[in-house]
Amino acid sequence: EVQLVESGGALVQPGGSLRLSCAASGFIFSGSGMSWVRQASGKGLQWVSTYSVRDAKALYADSVKGRFTISRDTSRNTLYLQMDSLRVDDTAIYYCLKGGWGTIFDYWGQGALVSVSS
Amino acid sequence: QAVVTQEPSLTVSLGGTVTLTCGSSTGTVTNDHYPYWFQQKPGQAPTTLIYNASNKHPWTPARFSGSLLGGKSVLTLSGAQPDDEAEYYCLLFYNSGFAIFGGGTKLTVL
């Protein structure tokens, strides 16, 4: 059974940093692209970032490029999202998602809440 | 950057058929956009219904189908059930290395 469990969500001040984790199980993590998608309260879904195994490349939405970094630890089957220079408009539920360029999107995590406020 | 458009809201009668569309400001939606459709119910994480325009996951109810029609990606629901009342999002991939969600369609089943 595929499971994706996010952690690390918190309240952080503008300009601060936070690292989200997504613990994966039930599939071959090293062979799968992985993504982050976020959703502000009452709003739609927004693609944030993907780690593509097709070409070992990290891809980012323009709104987070240069501030967020996606990475993975295949020994721990864990995906990360390092978020720096956080802004109020980064406030959202962040979902971990199995899939990306070259890998079909299928399973979602339950989400982690990130709140950026002073 | 591209804009992906969906109907903001649609209503379907119980047992009826409804079509949701997904268009791109850059032009015709094709298989090269690898269109996806997701369903999200209030308070829940989304689930993936359709990938690559017309392919279903094992958990996708048979009453849902996807296609490309009239330059758009289309999600068709045939035989709507109360459980289908939800928000539906499409996602398109672009060669430049980014993906964009549509704004979502709120589907009401009456």
PDB file of N, CA and C in Angstrom, chain B residues 51-106:
ATOM      1  N   TYR B  51      -5.322  10.399 -16.037  1.00  0.00           N
ATOM      2  CA  TYR B  51      -3.996  10.857 -16.429  1.00  0.00           C
ATOM      3  C   TYR B  51      -3.806  10.685 -17.931  1.00  0.00           C
ATOM      4  N   ASN B  52      -2.919  11.504 -18.470  1.00  0.00           N
ATOM      5  CA  ASN B  52      -2.631  11.472 -19.910  1.00  0.00           C
ATOM      6  C   ASN B  52      -3.906  11.500 -20.743  1.00  0.00           C
ATOM      7  N   ALA B  53      -4.782  12.404 -20.374  1.00  0.00           N
ATOM      8  CA  ALA B  53      -6.024  12.737 -21.087  1.00  0.00           C
ATOM      9  C   ALA B  53      -7.149  11.739 -20.899  1.00  0.00           C
ATOM     10  N   SER B  54      -6.848  10.432 -20.941  1.00  0.00           N
ATOM     11  CA  SER B  54      -7.956   9.481 -20.989  1.00  0.00           C
ATOM     12  C   SER B  54      -7.739   8.206 -20.177  1.00  0.00           C
ATOM     13  N   ASN B  55      -6.627   8.116 -19.483  1.00  0.00           N
ATOM     14  CA  ASN B  55      -6.327   6.897 -18.735  1.00  0.00           C
ATOM     15  C   ASN B  55      -6.841   6.973 -17.304  1.00  0.00           C
ATOM     16  N   LYS B  56      -7.387   5.884 -16.816  1.00  0.00           N
ATOM     17  CA  LYS B  56      -7.947   5.842 -15.468  1.00  0.00           C
ATOM     18  C   LYS B  56      -7.040   5.065 -14.535  1.00  0.00           C
ATOM     19  N   HIS B  57      -7.076   5.449 -13.274  1.00  0.00           N
ATOM     20  CA  HIS B  57      -6.439   4.659 -12.234  1.00  0.00           C
ATOM     21  C   HIS B  57      -7.409   3.566 -11.798  1.00  0.00           C
ATOM     22  N   PRO B  58      -6.910   2.543 -11.105  1.00  0.00           N
ATOM     23  CA  PRO B  58      -7.796   1.441 -10.676  1.00  0.00           C
ATOM     24  C   PRO B  58      -8.964   1.908  -9.811  1.00  0.00           C
ATOM     25  N   TRP B  59      -8.767   2.998  -9.089  1.00  0.00           N
ATOM     26  CA  TRP B  59      -9.821   3.470  -8.186  1.00  0.00           C
ATOM     27  C   TRP B  59     -10.796   4.443  -8.863  1.00  0.00           C
ATOM     28  N   THR B  60     -10.565   4.783 -10.110  1.00  0.00           N
ATOM     29  CA  THR B  60     -11.437   5.740 -10.792  1.00  0.00           C
ATOM     30  C   THR B  60     -12.761   5.072 -11.157  1.00  0.00           C
ATOM     31  N   PRO B  61     -13.877   5.605 -10.658  1.00  0.00           N
ATOM     32  CA  PRO B  61     -15.170   5.017 -11.025  1.00  0.00           C
ATOM     33  C   PRO B  61     -15.367   4.994 -12.539  1.00  0.00           C
ATOM     34  N   ALA B  62     -16.006   3.957 -13.018  1.00  0.00           N
ATOM     35  CA  ALA B  62     -16.187   3.770 -14.460  1.00  0.00           C
ATOM     36  C   ALA B  62     -17.015   4.883 -15.091  1.00  0.00           C
ATOM     37  N   ARG B  63     -17.810   5.589 -14.299  1.00  0.00           N
ATOM     38  CA  ARG B  63     -18.669   6.638 -14.845  1.00  0.00           C
ATOM     39  C   ARG B  63     -17.885   7.894 -15.262  1.00  0.00           C
ATOM     40  N   PHE B  64     -16.604   7.949 -14.886  1.00  0.00           N
ATOM     41  CA  PHE B  64     -15.753   9.055 -15.309  1.00  0.00           C
ATOM     42  C   PHE B  64     -14.943   8.636 -16.538  1.00  0.00           C
ATOM     43  N   SER B  65     -14.840   9.555 -17.500  1.00  0.00           N
ATOM     44  CA  SER B  65     -13.977   9.306 -18.646  1.00  0.00           C
ATOM     45  C   SER B  65     -13.333  10.614 -19.092  1.00  0.00           C
ATOM     46  N   GLY B  66     -12.169  10.485 -19.731  1.00  0.00           N
ATOM     47  CA  GLY B  66     -11.455  11.659 -20.201  1.00  0.00           C
ATOM     48  C   GLY B  66     -11.185  11.570 -21.688  1.00  0.00           C
ATOM     49  N   SER B  67     -11.084  12.742 -22.314  1.00  0.00           N
ATOM     50  CA  SER B  67     -10.817  12.775 -23.743  1.00  0.00           C
ATOM     51  C   SER B  67     -10.283  14.145 -24.123  1.00  0.00           C
ATOM     52  N   LEU B  68      -9.869  14.252 -25.378  1.00  0.00           N
ATOM     53  CA  LEU B  68      -9.516  15.543 -25.975  1.00  0.00           C
ATOM     54  C   LEU B  68     -10.569  15.852 -27.017  1.00  0.00           C
ATOM     55  N   LEU B  69     -11.132  17.049 -26.914  1.00  0.00           N
ATOM     56  CA  LEU B  69     -12.228  17.394 -27.810  1.00  0.00           C
ATOM     57  C   LEU B  69     -12.268  18.903 -27.992  1.00  0.00           C
ATOM     58  N   GLY B  70     -12.335  19.322 -29.239  1.00  0.00           N
ATOM     59  CA  GLY B  70     -12.463  20.744 -29.516  1.00  0.00           C
ATOM     60  C   GLY B  70     -11.306  21.574 -28.995  1.00  0.00           C
ATOM     61  N   GLY B  71     -10.118  20.988 -28.963  1.00  0.00           N
ATOM     62  CA  GLY B  71      -8.948  21.722 -28.513  1.00  0.00           C
ATOM     63  C   GLY B  71      -8.789  21.790 -27.014  1.00  0.00           C
ATOM     64  N   LYS B  72      -9.620  21.039 -26.302  1.00  0.00           N
ATOM     65  CA  LYS B  72      -9.560  21.048 -24.844  1.00  0.00           C
ATOM     66  C   LYS B  72      -9.475  19.631 -24.303  1.00  0.00           C
ATOM     67  N   SER B  73      -9.074  19.537 -23.058  1.00  0.00           N
ATOM     68  CA  SER B  73      -9.197  18.279 -22.335  1.00  0.00           C
ATOM     69  C   SER B  73     -10.592  18.267 -21.718  1.00  0.00           C
ATOM     70  N   VAL B  74     -11.222  17.118 -21.748  1.00  0.00           N
ATOM     71  CA  VAL B  74     -12.612  17.010 -21.312  1.00  0.00           C
ATOM     72  C   VAL B  74     -12.745  15.864 -20.323  1.00  0.00           C
ATOM     73  N   LEU B  75     -13.457  16.134 -19.230  1.00  0.00           N
ATOM     74  CA  LEU B  75     -13.828  15.111 -18.273  1.00  0.00           C
ATOM     75  C   LEU B  75     -15.344  14.940 -18.360  1.00  0.00           C
ATOM     76  N   THR B  76     -15.779  13.726 -18.644  1.00  0.00           N
ATOM     77  CA  THR B  76     -17.197  13.433 -18.744  1.00  0.00           C
ATOM     78  C   THR B  76     -17.625  12.527 -17.600  1.00  0.00           C
ATOM     79  N   LEU B  77     -18.699  12.922 -16.950  1.00  0.00           N
ATOM     80  CA  LEU B  77     -19.290  12.130 -15.886  1.00  0.00           C
ATOM     81  C   LEU B  77     -20.660  11.669 -16.380  1.00  0.00           C
ATOM     82  N   SER B  78     -20.824  10.367 -16.478  1.00  0.00           N
ATOM     83  CA  SER B  78     -22.080   9.796 -16.973  1.00  0.00           C
ATOM     84  C   SER B  78     -22.756   9.008 -15.857  1.00  0.00           C
ATOM     85  N   GLY B  79     -23.954   9.440 -15.498  1.00  0.00           N
ATOM     86  CA  GLY B  79     -24.650   8.784 -14.400  1.00  0.00           C
ATOM     87  C   GLY B  79     -24.202   9.351 -13.057  1.00  0.00           C
ATOM     88  N   ALA B  80     -24.336  10.666 -12.901  1.00  0.00           N
ATOM     89  CA  ALA B  80     -23.832  11.346 -11.706  1.00  0.00           C
ATOM     90  C   ALA B  80     -24.485  10.811 -10.429  1.00  0.00           C
ATOM     91  N   GLN B  81     -23.658  10.691  -9.397  1.00  0.00           N
ATOM     92  CA  GLN B  81     -24.100  10.229  -8.084  1.00  0.00           C
ATOM     93  C   GLN B  81     -23.874  11.323  -7.050  1.00  0.00           C
ATOM     94  N   PRO B  82     -24.574  11.276  -5.942  1.00  0.00           N
ATOM     95  CA  PRO B  82     -24.367  12.304  -4.903  1.00  0.00           C
ATOM     96  C   PRO B  82     -22.906  12.388  -4.463  1.00  0.00           C
ATOM     97  N   ASP B  83     -22.224  11.269  -4.460  1.00  0.00           N
ATOM     98  CA  ASP B  83     -20.817  11.234  -4.042  1.00  0.00           C
ATOM     99  C   ASP B  83     -19.883  11.960  -5.008  1.00  0.00           C
ATOM    100  N   ASP B  84     -20.390  12.319  -6.192  1.00  0.00           N
ATOM    101  CA  ASP B  84     -19.552  13.013  -7.176  1.00  0.00           C
ATOM    102  C   ASP B  84     -19.523  14.516  -6.960  1.00  0.00           C
ATOM    103  N   GLU B  85     -20.327  15.002  -6.027  1.00  0.00           N
ATOM    104  CA  GLU B  85     -20.320  16.436  -5.737  1.00  0.00           C
ATOM    105  C   GLU B  85     -18.973  16.786  -5.114  1.00  0.00           C
ATOM    106  N   ALA B  86     -18.225  17.645  -5.805  1.00  0.00           N
ATOM    107  CA  ALA B  86     -16.845  17.925  -5.423  1.00  0.00           C
ATOM    108  C   ALA B  86     -16.298  19.033  -6.300  1.00  0.00           C
ATOM    109  N   GLU B  87     -15.045  19.414  -6.020  1.00  0.00           N
ATOM    110  CA  GLU B  87     -14.299  20.328  -6.883  1.00  0.00           C
ATOM    111  C   GLU B  87     -13.431  19.461  -7.785  1.00  0.00           C
ATOM    112  N   TYR B  88     -13.367  19.841  -9.055  1.00  0.00           N
ATOM    113  CA  TYR B  88     -12.563  19.097 -10.023  1.00  0.00           C
ATOM    114  C   TYR B  88     -11.517  20.024 -10.625  1.00  0.00           C
ATOM    115  N   TYR B  89     -10.290  19.555 -10.625  1.00  0.00           N
ATOM    116  CA  TYR B  89      -9.174  20.343 -11.151  1.00  0.00           C
ATOM    117  C   TYR B  89      -8.504  19.610 -12.307  1.00  0.00           C
ATOM    118  N   CYS B  90      -8.142  20.369 -13.330  1.00  0.00           N
ATOM    119  CA  CYS B  90      -7.292  19.799 -14.369  1.00  0.00           C
ATOM    120  C   CYS B  90      -5.875  20.333 -14.199  1.00  0.00           C
ATOM    121  N   LEU B  91      -4.940  19.624 -14.773  1.00  0.00           N
ATOM    122  CA  LEU B  91      -3.525  20.003 -14.716  1.00  0.00           C
ATOM    123  C   LEU B  91      -2.919  19.757 -16.080  1.00  0.00           C
ATOM    124  N   LEU B  92      -2.190  20.747 -16.552  1.00  0.00           N
ATOM    125  CA  LEU B  92      -1.487  20.611 -17.831  1.00  0.00           C
ATOM    126  C   LEU B  92       0.007  20.812 -17.627  1.00  0.00           C
ATOM    127  N   PHE B  93       0.803  20.056 -18.369  1.00  0.00           N
ATOM    128  CA  PHE B  93       2.252  20.191 -18.340  1.00  0.00           C
ATOM    129  C   PHE B  93       2.706  20.946 -19.590  1.00  0.00           C
ATOM    130  N   TYR B  94       3.719  21.774 -19.411  1.00  0.00           N
ATOM    131  CA  TYR B  94       4.235  22.561 -20.517  1.00  0.00           C
ATOM    132  C   TYR B  94       5.712  22.247 -20.738  1.00  0.00           C
ATOM    133  N   ASN B  95       6.124  22.292 -21.999  1.00  0.00           N
ATOM    134  CA  ASN B  95       7.487  21.899 -22.354  1.00  0.00           C
ATOM    135  C   ASN B  95       8.555  22.709 -21.658  1.00  0.00           C
ATOM    136  N   SER B  96       8.195  23.911 -21.239  1.00  0.00           N
ATOM    137  CA  SER B  96       9.180  24.775 -20.585  1.00  0.00           C
ATOM    138  C   SER B  96       9.565  24.269 -19.204  1.00  0.00           C
ATOM    139  N   GLY B  97       8.879  23.218 -18.756  1.00  0.00           N
ATOM    140  CA  GLY B  97       9.247  22.642 -17.469  1.00  0.00           C
ATOM    141  C   GLY B  97       8.415  23.157 -16.320  1.00  0.00           C
ATOM    142  N   PHE B  98       7.169  23.440 -16.582  1.00  0.00           N
ATOM    143  CA  PHE B  98       6.269  23.794 -15.489  1.00  0.00           C
ATOM    144  C   PHE B  98       4.899  23.189 -15.752  1.00  0.00           C
ATOM    145  N   ALA B  99       4.120  23.144 -14.691  1.00  0.00           N
ATOM    146  CA  ALA B  99       2.771  22.594 -14.760  1.00  0.00           C
ATOM    147  C   ALA B  99       1.807  23.602 -14.158  1.00  0.00           C
ATOM    148  N   ILE B 100       0.610  23.658 -14.688  1.00  0.00           N
ATOM    149  CA  ILE B 100      -0.371  24.633 -14.227  1.00  0.00           C
ATOM    150  C   ILE B 100      -1.715  23.954 -14.026  1.00  0.00           C
ATOM    151  N   PHE B 101      -2.305  24.221 -12.859  1.00  0.00           N
ATOM    152  CA  PHE B 101      -3.655  23.755 -12.568  1.00  0.00           C
ATOM    153  C   PHE B 101      -4.660  24.760 -13.104  1.00  0.00           C
ATOM    154  N   GLY B 102      -5.796  24.247 -13.509  1.00  0.00           N
ATOM    155  CA  GLY B 102      -6.928  25.115 -13.756  1.00  0.00           C
ATOM    156  C   GLY B 102      -7.500  25.606 -12.435  1.00  0.00           C
ATOM    157  N   GLY B 103      -8.387  26.570 -12.518  1.00  0.00           N
ATOM    158  CA  GLY B 103      -8.946  27.163 -11.315  1.00  0.00           C
ATOM    159  C   GLY B 103      -9.953  26.283 -10.579  1.00  0.00           C
ATOM    160  N   GLY B 104     -10.342  25.187 -11.213  1.00  0.00           N
ATOM    161  CA  GLY B 104     -11.269  24.264 -10.576  1.00  0.00           C
ATOM    162  C   GLY B 104     -12.706  24.488 -11.004  1.00  0.00           C
ATOM    163  N   THR B 105     -13.465  23.401 -11.028  1.00  0.00           N
ATOM    164  CA  THR B 105     -14.903  23.437 -11.306  1.00  0.00           C
ATOM    165  C   THR B 105     -15.635  22.834 -10.124  1.00  0.00           C
ATOM    166  N   LYS B 106     -16.518  23.628  -9.542  1.00  0.00           N
ATOM    167  CA  LYS B 106     -17.344  23.121  -8.432  1.00  0.00           C
ATOM    168  C   LYS B 106     -18.560  22.450  -9.042  1.00  0.00           C
TER     169      LYS B 106
END
